[in-house]
Structure formats: structure tokens, C-alpha cells
Coordinates of C-alpha atoms and ligand atoms in Angstrom, one line a residue:
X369 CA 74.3 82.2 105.8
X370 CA 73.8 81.5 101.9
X371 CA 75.5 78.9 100.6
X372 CA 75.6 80.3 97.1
X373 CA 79.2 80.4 95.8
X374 CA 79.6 85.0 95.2
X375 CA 80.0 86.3 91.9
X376 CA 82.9 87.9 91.1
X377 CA 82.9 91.5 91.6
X378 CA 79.5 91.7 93.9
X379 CA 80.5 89.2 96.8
X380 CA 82.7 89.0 100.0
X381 CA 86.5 89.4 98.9
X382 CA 86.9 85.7 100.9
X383 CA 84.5 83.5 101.0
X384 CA 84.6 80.1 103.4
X385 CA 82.3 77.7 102.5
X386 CA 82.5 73.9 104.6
X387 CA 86.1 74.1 104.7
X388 CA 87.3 70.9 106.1
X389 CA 91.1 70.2 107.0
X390 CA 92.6 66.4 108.3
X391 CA 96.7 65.7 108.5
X392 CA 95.9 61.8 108.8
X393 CA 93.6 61.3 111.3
X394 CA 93.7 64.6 113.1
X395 CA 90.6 66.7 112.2
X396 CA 92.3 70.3 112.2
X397 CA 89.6 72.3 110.7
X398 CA 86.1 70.9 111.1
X399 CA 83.9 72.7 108.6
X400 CA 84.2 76.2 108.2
X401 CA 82.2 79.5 107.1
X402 CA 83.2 82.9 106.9
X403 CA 83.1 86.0 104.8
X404 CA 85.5 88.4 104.4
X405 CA 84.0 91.7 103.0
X406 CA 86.3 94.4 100.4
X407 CA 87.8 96.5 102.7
X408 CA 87.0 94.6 106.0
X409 CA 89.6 93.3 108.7
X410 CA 88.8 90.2 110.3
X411 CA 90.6 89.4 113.7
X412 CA 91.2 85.3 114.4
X413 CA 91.8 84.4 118.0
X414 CA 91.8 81.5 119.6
X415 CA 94.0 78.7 121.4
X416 CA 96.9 77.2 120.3
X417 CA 96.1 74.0 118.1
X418 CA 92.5 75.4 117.4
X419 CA 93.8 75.9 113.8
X420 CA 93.7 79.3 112.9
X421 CA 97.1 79.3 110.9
X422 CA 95.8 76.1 109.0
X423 CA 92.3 78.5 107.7
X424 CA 95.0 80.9 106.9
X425 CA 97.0 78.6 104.9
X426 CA 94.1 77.0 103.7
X427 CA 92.9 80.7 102.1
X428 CA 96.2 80.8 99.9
X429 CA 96.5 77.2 99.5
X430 CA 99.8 76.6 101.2
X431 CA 97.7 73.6 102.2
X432 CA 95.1 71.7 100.7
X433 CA 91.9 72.0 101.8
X434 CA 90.5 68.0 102.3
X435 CA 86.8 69.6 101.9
X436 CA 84.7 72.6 100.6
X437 CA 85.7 75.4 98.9
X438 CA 87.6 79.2 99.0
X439 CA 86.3 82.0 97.0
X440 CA 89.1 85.0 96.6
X441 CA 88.0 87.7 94.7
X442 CA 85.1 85.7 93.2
X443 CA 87.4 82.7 92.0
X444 CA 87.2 79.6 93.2
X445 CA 90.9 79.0 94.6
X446 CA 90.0 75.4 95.5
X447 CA 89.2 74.8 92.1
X448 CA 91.5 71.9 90.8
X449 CA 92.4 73.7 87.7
X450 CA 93.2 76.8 88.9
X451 CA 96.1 78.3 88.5
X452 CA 97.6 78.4 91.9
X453 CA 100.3 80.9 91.4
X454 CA 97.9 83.5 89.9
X455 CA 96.3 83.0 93.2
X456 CA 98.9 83.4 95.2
X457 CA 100.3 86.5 93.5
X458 CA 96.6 88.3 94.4
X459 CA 97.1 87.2 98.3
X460 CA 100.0 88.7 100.8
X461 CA 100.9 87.0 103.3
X462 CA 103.2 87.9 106.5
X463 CA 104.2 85.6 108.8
X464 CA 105.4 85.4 112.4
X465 CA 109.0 84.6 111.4
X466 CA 110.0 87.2 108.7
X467 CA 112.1 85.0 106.6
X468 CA 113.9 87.4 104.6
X469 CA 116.9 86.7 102.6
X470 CA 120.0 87.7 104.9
X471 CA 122.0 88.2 102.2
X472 CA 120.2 90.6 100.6
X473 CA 119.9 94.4 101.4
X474 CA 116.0 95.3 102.2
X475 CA 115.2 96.6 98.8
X476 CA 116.6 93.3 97.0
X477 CA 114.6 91.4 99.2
X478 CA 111.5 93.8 97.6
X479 CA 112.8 93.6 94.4
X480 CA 113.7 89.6 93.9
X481 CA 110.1 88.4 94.1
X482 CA 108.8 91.2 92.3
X483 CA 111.2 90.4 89.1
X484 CA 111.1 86.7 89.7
X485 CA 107.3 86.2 90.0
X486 CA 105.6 89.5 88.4
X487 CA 108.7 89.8 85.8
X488 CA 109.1 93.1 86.7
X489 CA 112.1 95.1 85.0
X490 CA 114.7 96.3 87.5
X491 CA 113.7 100.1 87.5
X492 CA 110.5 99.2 88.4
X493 CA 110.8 97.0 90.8
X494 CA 113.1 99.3 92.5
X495 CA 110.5 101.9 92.3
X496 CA 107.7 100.0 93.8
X497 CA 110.1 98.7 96.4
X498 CA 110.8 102.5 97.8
X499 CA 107.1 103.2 97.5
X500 CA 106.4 100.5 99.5
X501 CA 109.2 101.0 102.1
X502 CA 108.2 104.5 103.1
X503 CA 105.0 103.2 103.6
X504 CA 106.2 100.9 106.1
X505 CA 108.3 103.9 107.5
X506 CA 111.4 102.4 106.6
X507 CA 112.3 104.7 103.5
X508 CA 116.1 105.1 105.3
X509 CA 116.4 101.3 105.4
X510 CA 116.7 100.7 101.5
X511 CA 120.2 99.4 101.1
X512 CA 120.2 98.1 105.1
X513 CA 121.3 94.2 105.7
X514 CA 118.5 92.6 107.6
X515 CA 120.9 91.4 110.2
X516 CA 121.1 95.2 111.2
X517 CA 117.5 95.9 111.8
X518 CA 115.3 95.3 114.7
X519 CA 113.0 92.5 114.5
X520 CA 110.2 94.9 114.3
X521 CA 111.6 96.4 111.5
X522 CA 112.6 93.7 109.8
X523 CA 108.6 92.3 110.2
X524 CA 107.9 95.8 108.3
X525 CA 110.5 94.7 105.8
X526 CA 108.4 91.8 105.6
X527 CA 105.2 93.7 105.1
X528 CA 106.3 96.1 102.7
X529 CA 107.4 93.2 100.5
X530 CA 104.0 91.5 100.6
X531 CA 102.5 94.6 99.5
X532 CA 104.8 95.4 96.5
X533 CA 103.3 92.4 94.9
X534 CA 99.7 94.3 94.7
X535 CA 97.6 92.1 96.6
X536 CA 94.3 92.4 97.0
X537 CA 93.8 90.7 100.5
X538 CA 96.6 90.0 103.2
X539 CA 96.9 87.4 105.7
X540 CA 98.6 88.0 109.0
X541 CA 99.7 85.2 110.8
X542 CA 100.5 85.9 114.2
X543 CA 102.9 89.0 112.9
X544 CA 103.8 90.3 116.5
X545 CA 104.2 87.2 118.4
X546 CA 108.7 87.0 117.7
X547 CA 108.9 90.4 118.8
X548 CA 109.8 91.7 122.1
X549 CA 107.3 93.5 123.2
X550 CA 108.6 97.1 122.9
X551 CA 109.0 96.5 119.1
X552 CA 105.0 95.4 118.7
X553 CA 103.7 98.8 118.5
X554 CA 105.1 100.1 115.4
X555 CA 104.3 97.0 113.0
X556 CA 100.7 97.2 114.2
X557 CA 100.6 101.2 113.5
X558 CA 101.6 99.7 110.1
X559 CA 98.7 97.4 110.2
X560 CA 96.3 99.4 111.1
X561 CA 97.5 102.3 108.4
X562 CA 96.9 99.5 105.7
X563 CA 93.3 99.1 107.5
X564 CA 92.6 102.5 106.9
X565 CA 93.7 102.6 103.5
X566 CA 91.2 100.0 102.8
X567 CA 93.0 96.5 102.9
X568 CA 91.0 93.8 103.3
X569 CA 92.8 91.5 105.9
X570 CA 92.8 88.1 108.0
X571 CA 94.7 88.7 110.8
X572 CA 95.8 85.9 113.2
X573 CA 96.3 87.5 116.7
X574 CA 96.5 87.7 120.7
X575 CA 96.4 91.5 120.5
X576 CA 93.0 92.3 121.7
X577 CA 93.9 95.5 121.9
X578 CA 94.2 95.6 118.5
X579 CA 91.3 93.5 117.8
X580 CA 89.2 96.1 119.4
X581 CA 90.4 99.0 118.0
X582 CA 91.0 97.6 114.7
X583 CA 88.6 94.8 113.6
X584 CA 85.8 94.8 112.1
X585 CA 85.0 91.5 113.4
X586 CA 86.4 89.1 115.6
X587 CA 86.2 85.6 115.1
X588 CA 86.8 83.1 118.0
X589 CA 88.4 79.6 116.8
X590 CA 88.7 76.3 119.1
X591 CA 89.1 73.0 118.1
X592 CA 89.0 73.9 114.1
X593 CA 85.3 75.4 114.0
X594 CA 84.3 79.0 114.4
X595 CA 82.4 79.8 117.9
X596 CA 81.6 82.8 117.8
X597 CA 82.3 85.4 115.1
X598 CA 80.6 89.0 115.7
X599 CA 81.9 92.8 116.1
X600 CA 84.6 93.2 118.5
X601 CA 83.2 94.8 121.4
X602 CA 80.5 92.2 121.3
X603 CA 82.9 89.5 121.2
X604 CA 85.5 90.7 123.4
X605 CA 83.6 92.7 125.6
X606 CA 80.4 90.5 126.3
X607 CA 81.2 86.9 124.8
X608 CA 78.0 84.8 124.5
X609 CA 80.4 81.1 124.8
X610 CA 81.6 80.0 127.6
X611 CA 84.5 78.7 125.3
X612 CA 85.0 82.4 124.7
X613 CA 84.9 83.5 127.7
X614 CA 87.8 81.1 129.5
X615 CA 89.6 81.9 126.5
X616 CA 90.0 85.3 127.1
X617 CA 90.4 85.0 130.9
X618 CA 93.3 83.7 130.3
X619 CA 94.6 86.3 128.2
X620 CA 94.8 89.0 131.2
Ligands
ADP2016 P1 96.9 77.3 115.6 O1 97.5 78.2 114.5 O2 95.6 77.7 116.0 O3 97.8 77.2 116.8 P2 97.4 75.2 113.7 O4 96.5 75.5 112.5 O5 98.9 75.6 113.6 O6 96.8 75.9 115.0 O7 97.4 73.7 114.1 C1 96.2 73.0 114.4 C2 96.5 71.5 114.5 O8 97.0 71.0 113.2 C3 97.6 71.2 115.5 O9 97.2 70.0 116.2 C4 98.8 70.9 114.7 O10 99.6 70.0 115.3 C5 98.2 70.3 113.4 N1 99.0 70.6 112.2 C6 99.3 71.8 111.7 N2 100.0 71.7 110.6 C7 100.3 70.4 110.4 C8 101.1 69.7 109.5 N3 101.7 70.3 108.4 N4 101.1 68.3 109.6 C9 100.5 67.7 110.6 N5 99.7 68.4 111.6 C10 99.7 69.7 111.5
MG2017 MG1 99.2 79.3 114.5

């Protein structure tokens, strides 16, 4: 793999070059390297602990890398003098809990982070908001509390207000894994339309369903390095760890 930082414009939309992670003495991420192409969708499974939501947070710097560096877009986030909001604003990010504002109808929860961070006026805010909510199927939800939506459709809620900040890439950490199990299908339809539109996307996940059908690669985490990172079918259907392989064993 080069170790030439990309340029912007010609190279992988993420790039992970030797990224090291410690909290104190605890070695969470152990030097990692991966390349997330414009357009592709990575899938990251592994173990709990292995530290695939610590790569994700390390990607939009919601921690701080302890060594090497992450390209987004051709700019190196890890840069001390970046500007970390601008970063920030060009990465979506959906978690497993969905933390919206419960006091807040769904579109306010659209449009307060829009206004707040883009400086968006009101009508336009509003108007990317319903864009954004009938693409998460949720159109008739606009002026609904959170409180009275499913969890799945408050995850979509989630989603949609991720995307109506523009982002270029989106994380997924673990978006399915609150939700009972009837409600998973239709925020993964919703991933897997963004897919199709193009998205490029991390997505943290035990779906491997999903995974198959969706990823363009899968990349298999344990103990904070990367094992085995290849196309799905390959890495799901015929691992070549043996780390791998007990993993998913004990998925079925
Ligand atoms: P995964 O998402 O694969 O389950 P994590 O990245 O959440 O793994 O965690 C990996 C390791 O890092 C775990 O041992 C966890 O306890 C530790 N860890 C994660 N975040 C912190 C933190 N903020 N402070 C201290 N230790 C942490
Ligand atoms: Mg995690």
C-alpha cells in the first residue's frame, strides 16, 4: 500500500495512514491503514473492544488520534492547524443512540444544526430539512415529537439530519444495534438507498447480511489492527484468518 499522503481531488475520499490510538496505557488502535474510495462503502466488523468505534471517531476527530494521520477529501484532518469544525461539517455521522432533541419536532431537530452550524436562514433550512426527510421516508413525520416515533424511525430522523448538513462521507456506528429487530430493515433500506446514490460510507456493523449485499469491502478488526480487509464474499464467505473465521462462527 503507498504511503504517499493523496492529493486532493485524485485520491481515496479517506485515507488511514499508521493510525495509532492509546487511552493511558491501553493500546486501542495499533496502527492502522485503509482507503476509502468516492462512492465506496466500507463494512467494519469485529469484536467488541477490537476498536472499530474509536477508527470511526478517530476519522472525524471526536478523538485524537495519538499517531499517524487522516486524509478526508484530500485534507489532512489530523493536521494541528486544521480547522476542525470545517472538518466536521464535511463528515455525517449516525450513531447507535439517536440522540435527538426531545423537545423538538423532527424538522427543528433538522433545522437547529443547519442554522446553528451552516448559518442557514430559516426558509432554507426548512427546505432542506423536508428534502432530506422524504428521503428517509419520513416526509409525514415533519412536525412529529421524537417521543412518538419508533426507534427505527427516529434513527431515520437521525440520518436525514446528518445528511442535511451536505456531507461528503458518513460514518455509521453500529446504527441498528438499539433497535428491535423488526424495526432494522427499514433504516438499512435507507442505508443502502444512500449507497446507491453514491455515498461514500464507513459503516460499523454485525449485519452481515448487509455487509454482503451492500459493501464494497469488508474489513475485519480485532484487537485495534485490521486482519483482513477484502470484498465481502471473500471475506465473509471464505475468510483466510482464523481470527476471522471464530469471529463469524459466532455470529450464527
Ligand atoms: P468497539 O467499538 O470495537 O467495541 P471501542 O473502540 O469502543 O471498540 O473500544 C476499544 C477499547 O477502547 C475498549 O477497551 C474500550 O474500553 C476503550 N475505550 C474506548 N473509548 C475510551 C475512552 N474514551 N476512554 C478510555 N478507554 C476507551
Ligand atoms: Mg463500538
Amino acid at each position: 500500500m503507498s504511503t504517499q499522503p493523496p492529493q486532493a481531488g485524485t485520491g481515496p475520499e479517506i485515507s488511514i495512514r499508521g493510525l495509532h490510538k492509546s487511552f493511558g496505557d491501553n493500546e486501542v488502535l495499533r496502527g492502522i491503514d485503509l482507503d476509502v474510495a468516492h462512492g465506496e462503502v466500507v463494512c467494519v466488523i469485529g469484536p467488541s473492544g477490537s476498536g472499530k468505534s474509536t477508527l470511526l471517531r478517530c476519522v472525524n476527530l471526536l478523538e485524537e488520534p495519538t499517531k499517524g494521520q487522516v486524509y478526508v477529501g484530500g485534507t489532512e484532518v489530523t493536521d494541528p492547524d486544521v480547522d476542525i469544525d470545517a472538518v466536521r461539517r464535511r463528515i455525517g455521522m449516525v450513531f447507535q443512540q439517536f440522540n435527538l432533541f426531545p423537545h423538538l419536532t423532527v424538522t427543528e431537530n433538522l433545522t437547529l444544526p443547519q442554522r446553528r452550524v451552516l448559518r442557514r436562514d430559516r426558509a432554507t433550512a426548512a427546505r432542506i430539512a423536508a428534502q432530506n426527510l422524504k428521503r428517509v421516508g419520513l416526509a409525514e413525520k415533519a412536525d412529529a415529537y421524537p417521543s412518538s416515533l419508533s426507534g427505527g424511525q427516529q434513527q431515520r430522523v437521525a440520518i436525514a439530519r446528518a445528511l442535511a448538513m451536505g456531507p461528503e462521507v458518513m460514518l455509521f456506528d453500529e446504527p441498528t444495534s438499539a433497535l428491535d429487530p423488526e424495526l432494522v430493515g427499514d433504516v438499512l433500506a435507507v442505508m443502502r438507498s444512500l449507497a446507491d446514490e453514491g455515498m461514500t460510507m464507513m459503516v460499523v456493523t454485525h449485519e452481515m447480511s448487509f455487509a454482503r449485499e451492500v459493501a464494497d469491502r469488508v474489513v475485519f478488526m480485532d484487537g485495534g489492527v485490521v486482519v483482513e480487509d477484502g470484498e465481502p464474499a471473500q471475506v465473509i464467505g471464505a475468510p483466510r484468518h482464523e481470527r476471522t473465521r471464530h469471529f463469524l462462527s459466532r455470529l450464527l
